[in-house]
Amino acid sequence: MVRCPRPRPNPAAPRRDLRKVRVHVQRLRGGGGGGGRGLGDQLPRLEGPTPGGLSRRARFRLHFPQLALRRRLGQLSCMSKPALKLRSWPLTVLYYLLPLGALRPLSRVGWRPVSRVALYKSVPTRLLSRAWGRLNQVELPHWLRRPVYSLYIWTFGVNMKEAAVEDLHHYRNLSEFFRRKLKPQARPVCGLHSVISPSDGKILNFGQVKNCEVEQVKGVTYSLESFLGPRTPSEDLPFPPATPHSSFRSQLVTREGNELYHCVIYLAPGDYHCFHSPTDWTVSHRRHFPGSLMSVNPGMARWIKELFCHNERVVLTGDWKHGFFSLTAVGATNVGSIRIYFDRDLHTNSPRYSKGSYNDFSFVTHANKEGIPMRKGEHLGEFNLGSTIVLIFEAPKDFNFRLQAGQKIRFGEALGSL
């Protein structure tokens, strides 16, 4: 019996791992022309243990979802801005709505949520406000008016004893109820002070304009030029001639020794929605800024910088006995309708106007070379729901406000005097 010796392994010959060959074959099959294979056919079959204690199959399953997310997020970065915003919205909304940390694994693969401010700015507030305006015009059944209006009165604390018509069945729709008139004796106009409050509301801020910036709430400012818009020759205002190095504030102050003052009044949904002339002055120019219709409540004003410059607004400018005077009605969510009684050409929250532009109209004509005279306390315009009034005016240095930040004020009460 002859025994054949076993062949000794040749150290020079390369050793081939059958598992690696098997993985290589599976990858080639998965990447071939057969488009009908699923992801499961492309996964390599790894069986051997690793030094970390997990099998290679388990490690691959842990890493594969992150690789897939990275690939999908890489596709998002190549999309156009509208498509990218549309694809990232659902994840961002879930990120802020779900419990803390629920979507934290997404941050490990490079995804970052859109900021709350950017997310809120992207909401179509103009379209929603137009839809709300259409809803307000729908006539309510007679039996439904009292329950609906009573709920609104209870929610926002409306005092119907001041209304000219207290019967709730008199108001055919929500729009008429929002724009209800008051009894004549409900708001006496103060005759001792030169400037009165043009509306009911809450004082957010007041004082001198410094460094061409105005405070919308304490610690949050916006640019005066961005808010009022650039000066144009067509405004027909008594401005001094502009120089290349002059500040915007110096272009508004017409008399030496005067200062520029401002006052911000927030109208809550339960307040009286009409606004009146705060003093005796002449309106010579109107500028309409189409824009967003974000909420203007004090909390939102602290959150979004230059909120009043982003929102739609109507700027009325003119002069009073001490120089420049302006009143700006700022729109808000569901308050796209800003009405000025003597301006029939004004149409706010209209689809034909685009954001970032403005439209000028002069009340100074050949027939009327002075403009529109307004008496103190005279009806000027109205909002739908609630919004903000911003006064910016010129006055001597000894002008004093008789206010406190955060106080409630009613139309006709004194704002300040000399």
XYZ file of C-alpha atoms in Angstrom:
418
model
C 0.000 0.000 0.000
C 1.487 3.225 -1.141
C 0.561 6.418 0.702
C 0.590 9.640 -1.245
C 1.950 12.590 0.731
C -0.385 15.540 1.224
C 0.532 18.589 -0.867
C 2.111 21.281 1.217
C 0.705 24.812 0.842
C 2.815 27.088 -1.263
C 3.446 30.336 0.694
C 4.084 32.228 -2.535
C 0.675 31.451 -4.049
C -2.109 33.975 -3.131
C -4.879 32.697 -0.871
C -8.397 33.387 -2.081
C -11.250 33.943 0.321
C -14.361 32.276 -1.087
C -16.590 34.637 0.872
C -15.081 37.672 -0.864
C -15.505 36.036 -4.262
C -19.110 35.304 -3.402
C -19.687 38.939 -2.381
C -18.061 40.116 -5.611
C -20.323 37.907 -7.720
C -23.426 39.129 -5.901
C -22.480 42.776 -6.494
C -21.949 42.122 -10.213
C -25.351 40.467 -10.454
C -27.042 43.324 -8.617
C -25.424 46.005 -10.823
C -26.143 44.287 -14.148
C -28.725 45.071 -16.736
C -31.575 43.314 -14.932
C -33.654 46.219 -13.679
C -36.199 43.984 -11.991
C -34.023 43.090 -8.991
C -34.821 44.753 -5.664
C -32.482 46.097 -3.049
C -32.387 42.734 -1.364
C -30.671 41.163 -4.397
C -27.950 43.796 -4.273
C -27.046 43.262 -0.636
C -23.866 41.241 -0.146
C -24.277 38.067 1.921
C -21.775 38.473 4.679
C -21.721 35.807 7.350
C -18.396 35.947 9.135
C -17.977 37.531 12.578
C -15.990 40.717 13.101
C -13.751 41.750 15.968
C -16.474 44.131 17.278
C -18.782 41.236 18.091
C -21.342 41.987 15.312
C -21.600 39.963 12.170
C -20.807 41.664 8.913
C -24.453 41.244 7.920
C -25.526 43.211 11.026
C -22.952 45.939 10.472
C -24.028 46.342 6.849
C -27.675 46.640 7.906
C -26.731 49.401 10.351
C -24.799 51.409 7.800
C -27.035 50.909 4.779
C -29.911 53.275 5.892
C -27.420 56.080 6.551
C -25.870 55.543 3.125
C -29.318 55.661 1.527
C -30.220 58.870 3.386
C -26.957 60.487 2.385
C -27.663 59.607 -1.239
C -31.193 61.049 -1.040
C -29.973 64.220 0.677
C -27.328 64.574 -2.014
C -30.085 64.522 -4.603
C -31.915 67.273 -2.674
C -28.870 69.537 -2.873
C -29.014 69.359 -6.690
C -32.676 70.383 -6.905
C -34.049 73.804 -7.712
C -35.082 75.989 -4.782
C -38.870 75.462 -5.146
C -38.441 71.684 -5.443
C -35.970 71.626 -2.561
C -38.370 73.604 -0.355
C -41.223 71.276 -1.278
C -39.198 68.137 -0.486
C -37.746 69.474 2.781
C -41.038 70.825 4.220
C -42.466 67.498 5.439
C -39.302 66.574 7.329
C -39.035 70.073 8.817
C -42.659 70.079 9.989
C -42.213 66.646 11.543
C -38.972 67.807 13.164
C -40.788 70.583 15.068
C -44.000 68.660 15.779
C -42.671 65.298 16.940
C -41.199 64.824 20.439
C -37.695 66.109 21.016
C -35.048 63.895 19.483
C -37.427 61.782 17.356
C -35.672 62.823 14.139
C -32.246 63.267 15.663
C -30.724 60.414 13.573
C -31.304 62.547 10.472
C -28.775 65.090 11.726
C -26.106 62.376 11.691
C -26.379 62.031 7.929
C -26.111 65.769 7.199
C -29.776 66.918 7.193
C -30.583 70.223 8.872
C -34.138 71.516 9.407
C -35.268 74.817 7.978
C -35.352 77.499 10.666
C -38.703 78.309 12.230
C -38.561 81.874 10.847
C -37.845 80.688 7.294
C -40.569 78.068 7.587
C -43.099 80.666 8.774
C -42.112 83.125 6.030
C -42.736 80.469 3.391
C -46.369 80.016 4.457
C -48.675 81.529 1.763
C -50.189 84.113 4.128
C -51.457 86.333 1.298
C -53.446 83.491 -0.232
C -54.801 82.455 3.158
C -55.797 86.051 3.927
C -57.648 86.348 0.607
C -59.501 83.118 1.381
C -60.355 84.443 4.846
C -61.628 87.669 3.293
C -63.932 85.705 0.991
C -65.194 83.725 3.976
C -65.915 86.938 5.888
C -68.212 88.101 3.086
C -70.433 85.028 3.302
C -73.789 85.962 4.799
C -74.569 83.946 7.912
C -78.028 82.496 8.542
C -80.070 84.497 11.003
C -80.094 81.698 13.587
C -76.300 81.252 13.401
C -75.255 84.874 13.934
C -75.673 85.069 17.691
C -73.697 81.857 18.494
C -70.822 82.786 16.141
C -70.517 86.399 17.313
C -70.961 85.427 20.962
C -68.062 82.999 20.669
C -65.887 85.743 19.154
C -66.922 88.223 21.877
C -66.094 85.702 24.620
C -62.741 84.758 23.038
C -61.362 88.288 22.487
C -63.222 90.257 25.143
C -65.225 92.562 22.873
C -67.277 95.246 24.622
C -70.498 95.391 22.634
C -71.969 98.082 24.907
C -69.807 100.598 23.024
C -71.055 99.503 19.589
C -73.483 101.735 17.753
C -75.647 98.648 17.103
C -75.636 96.112 19.950
C -78.020 93.650 18.314
C -75.885 90.779 16.965
C -78.495 89.802 14.375
C -77.919 93.148 12.654
C -74.490 92.070 11.313
C -74.986 89.927 8.211
C -71.415 88.568 8.045
C -68.159 88.545 9.949
C -66.797 91.489 7.969
C -69.601 93.785 9.111
C -69.102 92.659 12.693
C -65.345 93.353 12.576
C -65.929 96.849 11.151
C -68.689 97.814 13.558
C -69.021 101.498 14.447
C -68.989 102.933 17.970
C -71.398 105.245 19.723
C -70.411 108.910 19.394
C -69.852 109.357 23.133
C -67.834 106.135 23.467
C -64.549 107.782 22.370
C -64.265 111.494 23.283
C -61.398 113.225 21.473
C -58.890 115.023 23.681
C -58.596 118.638 22.571
C -55.816 119.712 24.958
C -53.008 117.702 23.327
C -51.622 118.036 19.836
C -51.378 114.303 19.026
C -53.974 111.694 20.001
C -54.174 107.951 19.548
C -55.571 107.102 16.096
C -57.073 103.799 17.294
C -57.645 101.436 20.168
C -54.729 99.166 20.933
C -51.575 98.517 22.925
C -48.486 100.727 22.925
C -45.550 98.602 21.767
C -42.919 101.319 21.560
C -42.400 105.066 21.285
C -39.658 107.670 21.448
C -37.093 109.420 19.270
C -35.797 107.909 16.049
C -32.072 107.262 16.486
C -29.516 106.152 13.887
C -32.251 105.958 11.222
C -33.754 102.929 12.991
C -37.109 102.430 14.689
C -37.917 99.904 17.419
C -40.862 97.645 16.614
C -40.602 96.172 20.125
C -37.977 96.645 22.800
C -34.571 95.579 21.468
C -35.772 94.773 17.909
C -35.330 97.522 15.294
C -35.956 98.062 11.600
C -34.581 100.506 9.065
C -36.507 103.744 8.630
C -35.761 103.904 4.896
C -36.817 100.274 4.362
C -40.081 100.951 6.166
C -41.067 104.232 4.466
C -39.296 103.575 1.182
C -36.808 105.812 -0.637
C -37.543 109.461 -1.154
C -38.740 110.319 -4.666
C -39.334 113.720 -6.288
C -42.968 112.790 -7.006
C -43.935 112.809 -3.345
C -44.440 116.597 -3.324
C -43.381 116.853 0.301
C -41.629 119.810 1.911
C -38.326 117.934 2.181
C -35.009 119.732 2.061
C -32.883 118.928 -0.978
C -31.130 115.584 -0.620
C -27.365 115.389 -0.754
C -25.298 112.266 -1.505
C -23.999 112.059 2.080
C -27.162 113.060 3.939
C -28.930 110.469 6.087
C -32.510 109.470 5.481
C -33.529 111.049 8.781
C -32.093 114.413 7.768
C -34.136 114.238 4.559
C -37.346 113.994 6.581
C -36.631 116.698 9.163
C -37.618 119.973 7.541
C -36.883 122.451 10.325
C -33.729 123.093 12.266
C -33.888 122.057 15.908
C -36.639 119.467 15.385
C -36.420 115.750 16.092
C -38.060 112.701 14.565
C -40.413 110.665 16.776
C -42.259 107.390 16.417
C -45.078 105.479 18.110
C -46.221 101.881 17.441
C -49.783 100.811 18.343
C -50.886 97.171 18.086
C -54.585 96.455 17.440
C -55.732 93.123 18.885
C -58.587 91.169 17.232
C -61.002 92.337 19.910
C -60.218 96.057 19.511
C -62.105 98.696 17.564
C -60.829 98.222 13.982
C -61.254 101.706 12.510
C -58.481 104.310 12.739
C -58.714 108.075 12.710
C -56.567 111.109 12.103
C -54.186 111.610 15.066
C -53.809 115.376 14.513
C -54.591 118.233 12.149
C -52.482 117.546 9.073
C -52.505 117.353 5.269
C -52.022 114.060 3.417
C -50.142 114.631 0.164
C -48.834 111.194 -0.787
C -49.680 107.504 -0.488
C -47.255 104.616 -0.928
C -48.493 101.013 -0.992
C -46.045 98.183 -0.283
C -47.351 94.733 -1.315
C -45.772 92.128 0.920
C -46.320 89.256 3.294
C -49.145 89.142 5.806
C -47.459 87.666 8.852
C -48.829 88.061 12.338
C -47.841 91.334 14.048
C -48.554 90.381 17.649
C -45.778 91.395 20.094
C -44.429 87.856 20.390
C -43.987 87.559 16.630
C -42.473 91.061 16.457
C -39.737 89.944 18.869
C -39.130 86.803 16.839
C -38.862 88.184 13.274
C -36.499 91.065 12.616
C -37.878 93.885 10.436
C -41.327 92.297 10.532
C -43.061 95.556 9.613
C -40.814 95.923 6.545
C -41.820 92.464 5.276
C -45.569 92.926 5.705
C -47.929 94.690 3.368
C -48.497 98.293 4.427
C -49.920 101.628 3.314
C -47.823 104.717 4.113
C -49.600 108.076 4.193
C -47.206 111.037 4.302
C -47.753 114.745 4.535
C -47.080 117.604 6.902
C -48.498 119.234 10.018
C -47.733 122.457 11.821
C -44.312 121.217 12.954
C -43.156 119.607 9.715
C -43.154 116.023 8.411
C -45.926 113.624 9.487
C -46.732 110.053 8.439
C -49.204 107.347 9.398
C -48.598 103.754 8.278
C -51.231 101.024 8.404
C -49.469 97.634 8.555
C -51.338 94.534 7.402
C -51.227 91.170 9.181
C -52.437 87.597 8.827
C -56.098 87.651 7.728
C -55.831 91.465 7.539
C -55.040 91.868 3.856
C -57.768 94.465 3.492
C -56.574 97.977 4.422
C -59.081 100.624 3.447
C -58.479 104.380 3.248
C -61.781 106.191 2.968
C -60.658 108.987 0.645
C -58.497 106.730 -1.591
C -60.680 104.668 -3.922
C -57.730 103.584 -6.082
C -56.110 101.624 -3.251
C -56.443 97.830 -3.533
C -54.473 95.816 -0.980
C -53.620 92.087 -0.995
C -54.228 91.910 -4.721
C -52.608 89.143 -6.820
C -51.580 91.677 -9.465
C -49.026 93.238 -7.101
C -45.772 91.418 -6.422
C -43.673 91.497 -3.282
C -40.651 93.771 -3.138
C -42.229 96.637 -5.071
C -44.253 99.693 -4.124
C -46.863 101.891 -5.768
C -46.990 105.664 -5.360
C -49.984 107.951 -5.631
C -49.977 111.703 -5.138
C -52.991 113.595 -3.823
C -51.490 116.882 -4.990
C -52.998 117.741 -8.375
C -53.513 120.838 -10.470
C -56.997 121.188 -9.020
C -55.879 120.434 -5.466
C -52.374 121.748 -4.826
C -52.427 121.161 -1.068
C -53.541 117.545 -0.701
C -56.187 116.010 1.572
C -56.745 118.020 4.787
C -57.543 115.892 7.847
C -58.932 117.116 11.143
C -57.977 115.542 14.457
C -60.277 112.589 15.194
C -61.709 112.426 11.665
C -62.367 108.974 10.184
C -59.371 107.860 8.118
C -59.592 104.114 7.403
C -60.216 100.634 8.735
C -58.732 97.155 9.088
C -60.300 93.736 8.938
C -59.583 91.873 12.224
C -56.419 93.417 13.836
C -53.123 94.994 12.853
C -50.669 97.802 13.664
C -50.474 101.586 13.267
C -47.044 103.264 13.122
C -46.736 107.056 13.499
C -43.493 108.776 12.444
C -43.476 112.552 12.712
C -41.324 115.614 13.198
C -41.685 117.757 16.299
C -39.654 120.178 18.438
C -37.243 118.796 21.013
C -39.577 119.606 23.891
C -42.255 117.198 22.626
C -43.138 114.707 25.378
C -45.007 111.412 25.157
C -47.549 110.754 27.890
C -47.309 106.989 27.550
C -45.850 103.839 29.017
C -44.702 100.855 26.967
C -47.270 98.069 27.098
C -50.196 100.200 28.235
C -53.654 99.921 26.697
C -54.919 103.015 24.924
C -58.141 104.005 23.210
C -58.856 106.215 20.268
C -59.017 109.890 21.253
C -56.667 109.658 24.244
C -53.518 111.762 24.312
C -50.235 110.445 22.937
C -48.164 113.534 23.693
C -47.871 117.279 23.396
C -45.437 120.163 23.592
